[in-house]
Amino acid sequence: MGLMDFFKKKNSGEVAKDRIKLLLISDRANCSPDIMENIKADIIKVISKYMEIDTDGLDIQITQTESDTSNGTVPALCANIPIRELRNGTPKKE
């Protein structure tokens, strides 16, 4: 799936097909919904030290990408994290 594929309008059949693909990929990667939620929480915690983000718009998924070593596709973690404001270079204290 190329970058421009994200900008095309999809019909409901294509959307359902994409959801099934994501479900199969996450299943093959042995990544349960609980693990995905833990990953999401950890990413939010770390990134929030350096910038204010829109957690409602956060989208994290496991997809597949071509391997650099040309041996097929491998799971990849993709994150879309809307940034509201960058901090002034000083990490937020926990």
CSV table of C-alpha atoms in Angstrom, one decimal:
chain,number,residue,atom,x,y,z
A,1,MET,CA,0.0,0.0,0.0
A,2,GLY,CA,1.5,3.3,-1.1
A,3,LEU,CA,1.3,6.7,0.6
A,4,MET,CA,-1.2,8.0,-2.0
A,5,ASP,CA,-3.5,5.1,-1.2
A,6,PHE,CA,-4.4,6.8,2.1
A,7,PHE,CA,-5.8,9.8,0.3
A,8,LYS,CA,-8.1,7.9,-2.0
A,9,LYS,CA,-11.8,7.8,-1.1
A,10,LYS,CA,-12.7,4.2,-0.4
A,11,ASN,CA,-16.1,2.5,-0.7
A,12,SER,CA,-17.4,0.4,2.2
A,13,GLY,CA,-16.2,-2.9,0.7
A,14,GLU,CA,-12.6,-1.6,0.5
A,15,VAL,CA,-12.8,-0.3,4.1
A,16,ALA,CA,-14.0,-3.7,5.3
A,17,LYS,CA,-11.3,-5.4,3.3
A,18,ASP,CA,-8.6,-3.2,4.9
A,19,ARG,CA,-10.0,-3.8,8.4
A,20,ILE,CA,-9.9,-7.6,7.9
A,21,LYS,CA,-6.3,-7.2,6.6
A,22,LEU,CA,-5.3,-5.3,9.8
A,23,LEU,CA,-7.0,-7.9,11.9
A,24,LEU,CA,-5.1,-10.7,10.2
A,25,ILE,CA,-1.8,-8.8,10.4
A,26,SER,CA,-2.2,-8.1,14.1
A,27,ASP,CA,-3.2,-11.8,14.7
A,28,ARG,CA,-0.1,-13.0,12.9
A,29,ALA,CA,2.1,-10.6,14.9
A,30,ASN,CA,0.5,-12.1,18.1
A,31,CYS,CA,-0.5,-8.6,19.2
A,32,SER,CA,-3.7,-8.7,21.3
A,33,PRO,CA,-5.9,-5.6,21.7
A,34,ASP,CA,-4.6,-5.4,25.3
A,35,ILE,CA,-1.0,-5.2,24.0
A,36,MET,CA,-2.0,-2.6,21.5
A,37,GLU,CA,-3.6,-0.5,24.2
A,38,ASN,CA,-0.4,-0.8,26.4
A,39,ILE,CA,1.8,0.2,23.4
A,40,LYS,CA,-0.5,3.2,22.7
A,41,ALA,CA,-0.4,4.3,26.4
A,42,ASP,CA,3.4,4.1,26.4
A,43,ILE,CA,3.8,6.1,23.2
A,44,ILE,CA,1.4,8.8,24.6
A,45,LYS,CA,3.4,9.0,27.8
A,46,VAL,CA,6.8,9.3,26.1
A,47,ILE,CA,5.7,11.8,23.3
A,48,SER,CA,3.8,13.9,25.8
A,49,LYS,CA,7.0,14.8,27.5
A,50,TYR,CA,8.1,16.7,24.4
A,51,MET,CA,4.9,17.9,22.8
A,52,GLU,CA,1.2,18.3,23.4
A,53,ILE,CA,-0.7,15.8,21.3
A,54,ASP,CA,-4.3,15.2,20.4
A,55,THR,CA,-4.9,11.8,22.0
A,56,ASP,CA,-8.4,11.6,20.5
A,57,GLY,CA,-7.0,11.8,17.0
A,58,LEU,CA,-4.2,9.3,17.8
A,59,ASP,CA,-4.2,6.3,15.5
A,60,ILE,CA,-1.8,3.4,16.0
A,61,GLN,CA,-1.9,0.2,13.9
A,62,ILE,CA,0.1,-2.8,13.0
A,63,THR,CA,0.4,-3.1,9.2
A,64,GLN,CA,2.7,-4.9,6.8
A,65,THR,CA,5.6,-3.5,4.9
A,66,GLU,CA,8.2,-4.9,2.5
A,67,SER,CA,11.3,-6.3,4.2
A,68,ASP,CA,14.6,-4.5,3.6
A,69,THR,CA,16.2,-7.8,3.0
A,70,SER,CA,13.8,-8.8,0.2
A,71,ASN,CA,12.3,-11.8,2.0
A,72,GLY,CA,8.7,-10.8,1.9
A,73,THR,CA,6.6,-8.6,4.1
A,74,VAL,CA,7.0,-8.0,7.8
A,75,PRO,CA,4.8,-6.4,10.5
A,76,ALA,CA,5.3,-2.6,11.0
A,77,LEU,CA,3.9,-0.3,13.7
A,78,CYS,CA,2.4,2.8,12.1
A,79,ALA,CA,1.4,5.8,14.2
A,80,ASN,CA,-0.5,9.0,13.2
A,81,ILE,CA,-0.1,11.4,16.1
A,82,PRO,CA,-1.6,14.9,15.7
A,83,ILE,CA,0.6,17.5,17.4
A,84,ARG,CA,-1.1,20.4,19.1
A,85,GLU,CA,2.0,22.2,20.3
A,86,LEU,CA,5.8,21.6,20.6
A,87,ARG,CA,7.3,22.2,24.0
A,88,ASN,CA,10.2,24.7,24.2
A,89,GLY,CA,12.9,22.0,24.3
A,90,THR,CA,12.4,21.1,27.9
A,91,PRO,CA,10.8,17.8,28.6
A,92,LYS,CA,7.7,17.8,30.8
A,93,LYS,CA,8.4,16.5,34.3
A,94,GLU,CA,6.5,13.3,35.3
